[in-house]
Each structure stands twice: as structure tokens, then as C-alpha cells.
PDB file of C-alpha atoms in Angstrom:
ATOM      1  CA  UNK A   1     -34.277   0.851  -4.891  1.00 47.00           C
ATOM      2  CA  UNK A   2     -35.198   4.019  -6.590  1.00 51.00           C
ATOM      3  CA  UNK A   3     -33.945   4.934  -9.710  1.00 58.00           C
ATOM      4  CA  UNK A   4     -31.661   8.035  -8.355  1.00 74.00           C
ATOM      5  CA  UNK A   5     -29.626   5.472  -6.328  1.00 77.00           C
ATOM      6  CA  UNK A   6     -26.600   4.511  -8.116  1.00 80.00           C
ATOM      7  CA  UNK A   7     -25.771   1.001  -9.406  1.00 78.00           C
ATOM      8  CA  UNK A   8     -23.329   0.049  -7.047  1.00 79.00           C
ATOM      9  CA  UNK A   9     -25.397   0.871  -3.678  1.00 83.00           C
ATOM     10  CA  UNK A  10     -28.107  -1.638  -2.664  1.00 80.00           C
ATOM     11  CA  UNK A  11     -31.476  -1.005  -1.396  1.00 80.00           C
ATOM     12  CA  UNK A  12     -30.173  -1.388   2.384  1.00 76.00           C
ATOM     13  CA  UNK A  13     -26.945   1.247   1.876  1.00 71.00           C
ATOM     14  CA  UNK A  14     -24.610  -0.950   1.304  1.00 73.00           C
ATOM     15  CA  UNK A  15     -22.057  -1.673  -1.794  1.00 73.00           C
ATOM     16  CA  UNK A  16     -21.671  -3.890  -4.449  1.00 77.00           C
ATOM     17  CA  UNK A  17     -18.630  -3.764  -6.924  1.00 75.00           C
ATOM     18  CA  UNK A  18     -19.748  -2.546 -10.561  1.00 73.00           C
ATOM     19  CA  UNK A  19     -20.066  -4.865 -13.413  1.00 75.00           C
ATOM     20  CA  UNK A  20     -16.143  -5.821 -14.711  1.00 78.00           C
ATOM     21  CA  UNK A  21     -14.834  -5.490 -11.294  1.00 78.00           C
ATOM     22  CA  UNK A  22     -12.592  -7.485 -10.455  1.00 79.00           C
ATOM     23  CA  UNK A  23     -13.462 -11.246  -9.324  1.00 81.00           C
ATOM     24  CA  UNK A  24     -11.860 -12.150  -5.674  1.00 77.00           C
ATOM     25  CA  UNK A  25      -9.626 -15.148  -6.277  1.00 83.00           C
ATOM     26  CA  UNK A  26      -8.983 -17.849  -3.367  1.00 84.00           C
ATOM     27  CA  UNK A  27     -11.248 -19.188  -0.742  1.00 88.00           C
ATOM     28  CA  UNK A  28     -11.491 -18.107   3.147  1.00 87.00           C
ATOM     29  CA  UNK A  29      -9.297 -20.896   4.076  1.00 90.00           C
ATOM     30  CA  UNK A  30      -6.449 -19.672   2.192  1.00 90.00           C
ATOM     31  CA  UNK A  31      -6.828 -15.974   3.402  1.00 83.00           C
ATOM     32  CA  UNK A  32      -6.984 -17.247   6.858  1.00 85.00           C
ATOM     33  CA  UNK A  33      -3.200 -19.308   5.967  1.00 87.00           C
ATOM     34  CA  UNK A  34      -1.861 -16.664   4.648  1.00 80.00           C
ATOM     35  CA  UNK A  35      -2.939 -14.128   7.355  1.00 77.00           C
ATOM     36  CA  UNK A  36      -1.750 -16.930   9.973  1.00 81.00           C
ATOM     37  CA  UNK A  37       1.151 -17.641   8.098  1.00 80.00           C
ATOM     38  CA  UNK A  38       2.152 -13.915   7.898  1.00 73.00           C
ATOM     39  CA  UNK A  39       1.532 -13.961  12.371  1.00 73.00           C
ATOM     40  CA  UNK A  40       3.316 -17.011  13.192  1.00 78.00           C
ATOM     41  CA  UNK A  41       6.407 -17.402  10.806  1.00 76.00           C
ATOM     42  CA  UNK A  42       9.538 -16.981  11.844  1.00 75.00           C
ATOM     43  CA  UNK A  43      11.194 -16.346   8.603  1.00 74.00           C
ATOM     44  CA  UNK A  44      11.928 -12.407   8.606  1.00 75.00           C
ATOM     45  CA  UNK A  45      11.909 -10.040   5.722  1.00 77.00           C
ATOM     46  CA  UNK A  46      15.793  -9.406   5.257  1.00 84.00           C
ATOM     47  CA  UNK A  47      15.867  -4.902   4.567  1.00 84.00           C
ATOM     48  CA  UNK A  48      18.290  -4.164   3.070  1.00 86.00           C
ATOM     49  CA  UNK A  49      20.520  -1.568   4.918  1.00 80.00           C
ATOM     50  CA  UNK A  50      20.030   1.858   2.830  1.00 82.00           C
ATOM     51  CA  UNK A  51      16.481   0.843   2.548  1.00 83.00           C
ATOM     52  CA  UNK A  52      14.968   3.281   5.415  1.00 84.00           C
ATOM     53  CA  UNK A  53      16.558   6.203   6.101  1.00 86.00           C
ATOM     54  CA  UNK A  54      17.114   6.983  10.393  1.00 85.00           C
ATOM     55  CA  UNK A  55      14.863   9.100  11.898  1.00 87.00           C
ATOM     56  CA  UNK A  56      17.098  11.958  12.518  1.00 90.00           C
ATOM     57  CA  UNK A  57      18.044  11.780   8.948  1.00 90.00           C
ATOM     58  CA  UNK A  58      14.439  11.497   7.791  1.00 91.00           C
ATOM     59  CA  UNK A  59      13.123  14.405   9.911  1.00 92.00           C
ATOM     60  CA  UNK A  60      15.957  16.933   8.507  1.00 93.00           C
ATOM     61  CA  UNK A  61      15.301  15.983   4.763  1.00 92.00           C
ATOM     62  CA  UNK A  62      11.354  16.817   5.685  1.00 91.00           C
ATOM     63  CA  UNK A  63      12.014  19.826   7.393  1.00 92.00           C
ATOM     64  CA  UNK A  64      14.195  20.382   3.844  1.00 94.00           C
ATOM     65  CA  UNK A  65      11.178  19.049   1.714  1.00 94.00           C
ATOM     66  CA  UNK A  66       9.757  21.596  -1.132  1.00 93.00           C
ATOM     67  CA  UNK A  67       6.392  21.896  -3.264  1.00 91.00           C
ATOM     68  CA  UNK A  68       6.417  19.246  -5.419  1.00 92.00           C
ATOM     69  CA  UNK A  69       7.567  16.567  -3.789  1.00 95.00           C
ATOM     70  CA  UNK A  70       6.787  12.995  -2.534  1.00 95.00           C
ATOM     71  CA  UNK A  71       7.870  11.436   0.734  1.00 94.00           C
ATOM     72  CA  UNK A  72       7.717   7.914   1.874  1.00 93.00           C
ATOM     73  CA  UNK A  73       6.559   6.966   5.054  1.00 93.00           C
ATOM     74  CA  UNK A  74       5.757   2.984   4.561  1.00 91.00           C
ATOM     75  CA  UNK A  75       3.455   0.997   2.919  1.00 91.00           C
ATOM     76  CA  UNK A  76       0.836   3.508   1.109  1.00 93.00           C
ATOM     77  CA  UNK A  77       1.786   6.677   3.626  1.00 95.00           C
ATOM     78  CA  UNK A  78       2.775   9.326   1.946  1.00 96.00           C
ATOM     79  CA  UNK A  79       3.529  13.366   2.516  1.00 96.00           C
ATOM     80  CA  UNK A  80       2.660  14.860  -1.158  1.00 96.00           C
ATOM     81  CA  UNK A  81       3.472  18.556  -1.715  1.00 95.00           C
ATOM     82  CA  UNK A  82       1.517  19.350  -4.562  1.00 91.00           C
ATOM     83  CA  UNK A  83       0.084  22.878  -6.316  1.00 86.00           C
ATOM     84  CA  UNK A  84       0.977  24.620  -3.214  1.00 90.00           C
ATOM     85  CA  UNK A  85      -0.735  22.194  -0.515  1.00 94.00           C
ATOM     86  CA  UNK A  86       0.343  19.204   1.562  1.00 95.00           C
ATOM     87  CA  UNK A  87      -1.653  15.983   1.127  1.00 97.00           C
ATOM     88  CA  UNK A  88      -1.099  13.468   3.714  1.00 97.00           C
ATOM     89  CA  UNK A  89      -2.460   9.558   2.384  1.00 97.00           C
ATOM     90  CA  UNK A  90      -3.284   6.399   4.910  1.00 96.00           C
ATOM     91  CA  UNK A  91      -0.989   7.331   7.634  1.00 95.00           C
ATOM     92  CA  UNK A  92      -0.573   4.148   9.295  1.00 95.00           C
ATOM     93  CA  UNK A  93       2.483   4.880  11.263  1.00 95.00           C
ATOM     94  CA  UNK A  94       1.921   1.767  13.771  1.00 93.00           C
ATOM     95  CA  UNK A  95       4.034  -0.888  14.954  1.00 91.00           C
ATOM     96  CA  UNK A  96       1.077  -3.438  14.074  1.00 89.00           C
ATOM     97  CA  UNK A  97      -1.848  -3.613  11.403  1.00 87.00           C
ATOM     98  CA  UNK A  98      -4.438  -4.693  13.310  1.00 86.00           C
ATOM     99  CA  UNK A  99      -6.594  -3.866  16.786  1.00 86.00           C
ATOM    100  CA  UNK A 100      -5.689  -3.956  20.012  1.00 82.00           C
ATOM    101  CA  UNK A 101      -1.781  -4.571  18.371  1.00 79.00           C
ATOM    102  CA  UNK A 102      -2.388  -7.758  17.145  1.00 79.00           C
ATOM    103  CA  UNK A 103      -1.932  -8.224  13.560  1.00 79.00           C
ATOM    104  CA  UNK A 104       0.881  -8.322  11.230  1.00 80.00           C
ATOM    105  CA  UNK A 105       4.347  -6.411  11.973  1.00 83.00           C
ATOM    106  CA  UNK A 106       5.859  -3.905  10.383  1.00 86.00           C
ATOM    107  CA  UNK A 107       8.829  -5.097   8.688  1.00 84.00           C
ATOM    108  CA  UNK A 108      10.741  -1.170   9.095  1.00 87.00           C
ATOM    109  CA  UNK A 109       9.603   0.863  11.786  1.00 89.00           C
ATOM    110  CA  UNK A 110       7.794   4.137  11.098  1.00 92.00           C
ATOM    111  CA  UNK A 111      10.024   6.766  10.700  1.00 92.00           C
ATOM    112  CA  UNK A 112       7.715   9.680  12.818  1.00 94.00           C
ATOM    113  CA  UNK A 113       4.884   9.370  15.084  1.00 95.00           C
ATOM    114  CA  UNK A 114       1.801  10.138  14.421  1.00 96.00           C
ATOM    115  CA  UNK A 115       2.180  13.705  16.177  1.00 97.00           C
ATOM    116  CA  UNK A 116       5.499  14.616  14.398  1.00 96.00           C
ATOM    117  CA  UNK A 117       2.886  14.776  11.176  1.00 96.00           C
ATOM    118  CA  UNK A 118       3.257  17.795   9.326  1.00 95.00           C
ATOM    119  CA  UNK A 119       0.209  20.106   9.136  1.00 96.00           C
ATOM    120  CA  UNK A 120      -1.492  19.444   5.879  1.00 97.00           C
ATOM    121  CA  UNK A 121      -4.042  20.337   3.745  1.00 97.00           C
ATOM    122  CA  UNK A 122      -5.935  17.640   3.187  1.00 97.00           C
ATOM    123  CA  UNK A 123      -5.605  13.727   4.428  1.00 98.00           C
ATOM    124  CA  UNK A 124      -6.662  10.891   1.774  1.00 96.00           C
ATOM    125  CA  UNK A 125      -7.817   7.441   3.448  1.00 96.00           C
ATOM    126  CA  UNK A 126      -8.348   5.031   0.337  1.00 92.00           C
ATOM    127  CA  UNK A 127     -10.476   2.098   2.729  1.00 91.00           C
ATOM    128  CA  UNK A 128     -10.401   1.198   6.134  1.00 91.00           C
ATOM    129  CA  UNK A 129      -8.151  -1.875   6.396  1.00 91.00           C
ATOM    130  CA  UNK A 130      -5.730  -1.625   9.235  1.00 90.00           C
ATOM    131  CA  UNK A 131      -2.470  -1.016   7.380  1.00 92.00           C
ATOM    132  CA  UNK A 132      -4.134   1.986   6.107  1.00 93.00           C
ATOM    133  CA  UNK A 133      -6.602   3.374   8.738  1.00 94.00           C
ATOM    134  CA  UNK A 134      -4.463   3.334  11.965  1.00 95.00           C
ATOM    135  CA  UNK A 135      -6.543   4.996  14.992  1.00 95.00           C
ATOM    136  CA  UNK A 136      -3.364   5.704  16.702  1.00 94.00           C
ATOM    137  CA  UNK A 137      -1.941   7.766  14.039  1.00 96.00           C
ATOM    138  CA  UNK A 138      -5.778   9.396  13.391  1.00 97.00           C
ATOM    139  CA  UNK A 139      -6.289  10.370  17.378  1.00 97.00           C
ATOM    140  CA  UNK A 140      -2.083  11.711  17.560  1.00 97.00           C
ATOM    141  CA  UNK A 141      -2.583  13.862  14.317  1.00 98.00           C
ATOM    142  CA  UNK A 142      -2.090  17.779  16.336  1.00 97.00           C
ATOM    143  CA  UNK A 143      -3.974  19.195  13.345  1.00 98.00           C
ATOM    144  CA  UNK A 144      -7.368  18.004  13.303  1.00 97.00           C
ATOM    145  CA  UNK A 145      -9.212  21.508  13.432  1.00 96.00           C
ATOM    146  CA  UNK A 146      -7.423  22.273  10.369  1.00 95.00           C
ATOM    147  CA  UNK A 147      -7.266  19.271   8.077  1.00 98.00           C
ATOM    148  CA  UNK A 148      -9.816  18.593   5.023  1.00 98.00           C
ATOM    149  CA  UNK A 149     -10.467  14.239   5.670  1.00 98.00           C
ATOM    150  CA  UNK A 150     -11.804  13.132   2.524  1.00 97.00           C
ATOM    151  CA  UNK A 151     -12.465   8.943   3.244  1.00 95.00           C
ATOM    152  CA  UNK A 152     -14.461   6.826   1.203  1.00 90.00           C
ATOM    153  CA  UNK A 153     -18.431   6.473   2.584  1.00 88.00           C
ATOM    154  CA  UNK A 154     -19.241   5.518   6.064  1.00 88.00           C
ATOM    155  CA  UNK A 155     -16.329   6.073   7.299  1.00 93.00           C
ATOM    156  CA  UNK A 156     -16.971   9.817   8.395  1.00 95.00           C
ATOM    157  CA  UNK A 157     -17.749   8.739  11.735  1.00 96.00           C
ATOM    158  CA  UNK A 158     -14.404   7.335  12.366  1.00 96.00           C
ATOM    159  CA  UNK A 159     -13.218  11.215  11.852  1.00 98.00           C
ATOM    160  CA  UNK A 160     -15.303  13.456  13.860  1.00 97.00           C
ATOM    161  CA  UNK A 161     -15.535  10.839  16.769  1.00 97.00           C
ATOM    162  CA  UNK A 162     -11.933  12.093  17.105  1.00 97.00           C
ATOM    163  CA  UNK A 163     -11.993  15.612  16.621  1.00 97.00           C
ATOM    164  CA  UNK A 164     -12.036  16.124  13.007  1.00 98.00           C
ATOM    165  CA  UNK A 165     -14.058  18.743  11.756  1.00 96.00           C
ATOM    166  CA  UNK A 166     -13.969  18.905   8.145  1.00 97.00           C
ATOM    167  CA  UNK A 167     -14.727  15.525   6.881  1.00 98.00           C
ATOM    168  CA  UNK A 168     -15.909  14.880   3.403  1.00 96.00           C
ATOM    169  CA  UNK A 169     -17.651  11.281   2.361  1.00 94.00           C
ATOM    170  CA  UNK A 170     -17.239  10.674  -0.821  1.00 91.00           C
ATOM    171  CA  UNK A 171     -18.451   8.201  -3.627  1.00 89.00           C
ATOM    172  CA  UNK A 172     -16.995   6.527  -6.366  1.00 84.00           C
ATOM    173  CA  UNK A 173     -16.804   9.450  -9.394  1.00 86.00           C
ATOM    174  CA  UNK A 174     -16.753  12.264  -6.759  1.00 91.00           C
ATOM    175  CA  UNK A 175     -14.582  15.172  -7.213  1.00 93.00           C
ATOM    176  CA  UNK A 176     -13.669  17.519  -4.021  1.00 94.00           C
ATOM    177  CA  UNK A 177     -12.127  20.967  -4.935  1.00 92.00           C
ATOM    178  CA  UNK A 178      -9.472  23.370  -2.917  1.00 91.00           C
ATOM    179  CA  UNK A 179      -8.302  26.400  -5.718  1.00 88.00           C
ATOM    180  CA  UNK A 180      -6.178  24.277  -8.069  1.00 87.00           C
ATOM    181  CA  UNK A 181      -6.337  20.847  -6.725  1.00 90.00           C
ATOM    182  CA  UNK A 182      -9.354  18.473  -7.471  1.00 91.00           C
ATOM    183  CA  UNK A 183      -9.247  15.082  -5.899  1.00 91.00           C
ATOM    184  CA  UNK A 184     -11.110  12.514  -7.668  1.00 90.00           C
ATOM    185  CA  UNK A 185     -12.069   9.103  -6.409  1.00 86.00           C
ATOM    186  CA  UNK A 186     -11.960   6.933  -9.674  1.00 77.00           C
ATOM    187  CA  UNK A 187     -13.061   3.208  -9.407  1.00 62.00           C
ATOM    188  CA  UNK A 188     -10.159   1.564  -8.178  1.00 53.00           C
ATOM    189  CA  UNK A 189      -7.831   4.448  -7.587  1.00 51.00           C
ATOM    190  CA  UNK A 190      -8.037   8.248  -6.376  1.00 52.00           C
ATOM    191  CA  UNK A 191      -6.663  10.654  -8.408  1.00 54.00           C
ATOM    192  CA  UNK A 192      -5.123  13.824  -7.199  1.00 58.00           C
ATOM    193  CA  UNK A 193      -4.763  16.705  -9.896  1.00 61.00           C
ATOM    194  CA  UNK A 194      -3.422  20.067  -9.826  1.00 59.00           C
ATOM    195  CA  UNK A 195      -3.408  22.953 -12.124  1.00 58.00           C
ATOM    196  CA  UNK A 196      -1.116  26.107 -11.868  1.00 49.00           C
ATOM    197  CA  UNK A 197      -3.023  28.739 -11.023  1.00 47.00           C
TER     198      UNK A 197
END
């Protein structure tokens, strides 16, 4: 491995978690009961009623939505407004989290489609589970022309195999820039900023 490669990349491009990462805890067999256990069991997730708004409601409060603000789609999609741009993160707007739909439910449907996304600036994907990289949503976004993709590496492919054209990789410590916002993917975490201009 030559010395310009960083730490955490391995002589045959792949990844290895940084010293003081955390350790995984729990064996295969108990990943594989708890994803089987999540498939199979009848007990149900009781919502609340207020929890989820309908979708009529929900589409007239985003048609009402202003810079800043933060709306909810599920899980860890979300429509930020944010130093005058709209950042869209892992818009899995599916009924399952998995291929093919197999996987686990939703316990709430989604509250748009995938095509009822707003046009945005930019569209964060943190990793490339299925409950946060949903090819359905990715291939019904009407926006893809016009959309900065920033995605963690290797997964620029996904992207422009569907039309995307502006797709930026980007390591651990990176730092993409659009006038005032600056996105930076921190270990663990990404980090959106945004100063007034």
C-alpha cells in the first residue's frame, strides 16, 4: 500500500474502520434472528394515531414549507431547506427494505412517491443499506439532470446507471462546496453547514 493511501483503505480498495471505531457486538446467528424475527412476527408496531400526518395533509404543509426547515418523510428521509437550498437525505420511500420487496415492512406508509420529490439541490445517501438506498425512489426521482448526489465511495455507479449526472464520491473527511453550504462527511456522521452569505 503506498504511503499516499489513507489508513482506512486496504491495498485491494477496500475499507477498514479506523482505530477506536466502534467494535460490532453479536454474532451472525443473532443478526439472522433478529432479521427473521423482524419478517415473520406477527406482533405489529401499534402508531399511534397523530403520528403520520395523511397525504393530502402532508403534501399542502410541503407545498407551505419555507427555508429553514426540516421535514420528515420516515426513517432517516428527510427534505432540509437550508441557506437557500433543498437537501434531500436517503429517500427510501418504499413499502419494503429490501430487493425484489422482500425485506422488512414499513410500519407507516410513505407519505409521497418517489416522483412527488421536490426538486432539490443536492441528495445525501449516508450507506447503501436498503432502508436508506431504495432504487425505486432513486430511478422515480423527475430531477436527476439537476441534482448534486453526493454518496459515500463506490457507490457512484448506482447513480449514473440511472441517469444521474452530477455524482460526487466522497471519503471520510471530505468536504463538497455549493456558495454557503459545505457538506462534510465526518467519521460516523455527515455534517451539513451553512453560512449566510
Amino acid at each position: 500500500m503506498s504511503s499516499s493511501t489513507p489508513s482506512h483503505h486496504t491495498a485491494n480498495h477496500r475499507f477498514r474502520n479506523p482505530p477506536g471505531s466502534p467494535v460490532r457486538e453479536g454474532s451472525a446467528g443473532e443478526m439472522l434472528g433478529f432479521i427473521m424475527n423482524q419478517l415473520f412476527s406477527s406482533f405489529k408496531t401499534p402508531i399511534p394515531s397523530d403520528h403520520v400526518l395523511g397525504g393530502d395533509e402532508f403534501r399542502r404543509q410541503l407545498a407551505q414549507a419555507r427555508n429553514p426547515s426540516v421535514t420528515w418523510l420516515g426513517h432517516s428521509a428527510f427534505i432540509i431547506r437550508l441557506g437557500g437550498k433543498i437537501i434531500l437525505t436517503d429517500p427510501f420511500l418504499g413499502e419494503t427494505a429490501g430487493p425484489a420487496g422482500f425485506g422488512p415492512k414499513r410500519f407507516v406508509a410513505a407519505p409521497i412517491t418517489g416522483a412527488e420529490l421536490p426538486k432539490a439541490d443536492v441528495l445525501l445517501v449516508s450507506h447503501n443499506h436498503y432502508d436508506h438506498l431504495d432504487a425505486p425512489t432513486i430511478e422515480a426521482y423527475p430531477y436527476k439532470a439537476d441534482i448534486h448526489v453526493i454518496v459515500p465511495l463506490g457507490l457512484g455507479a448506482f447513480f449514473t446507471s440511472r441517469g444521474y449526472s452530477k455524482v460526487i464520491e466522497q471519503d471520510w473527511w471530505e468536504s463538497w462546496r455549493s456558495g454557503a453550504l459545505t457538506i462534510s462527511t465526518l467519521l460516523g456522521t455527515s455534517q451539513l453547514r451553512s453560512r449566510s452569505p
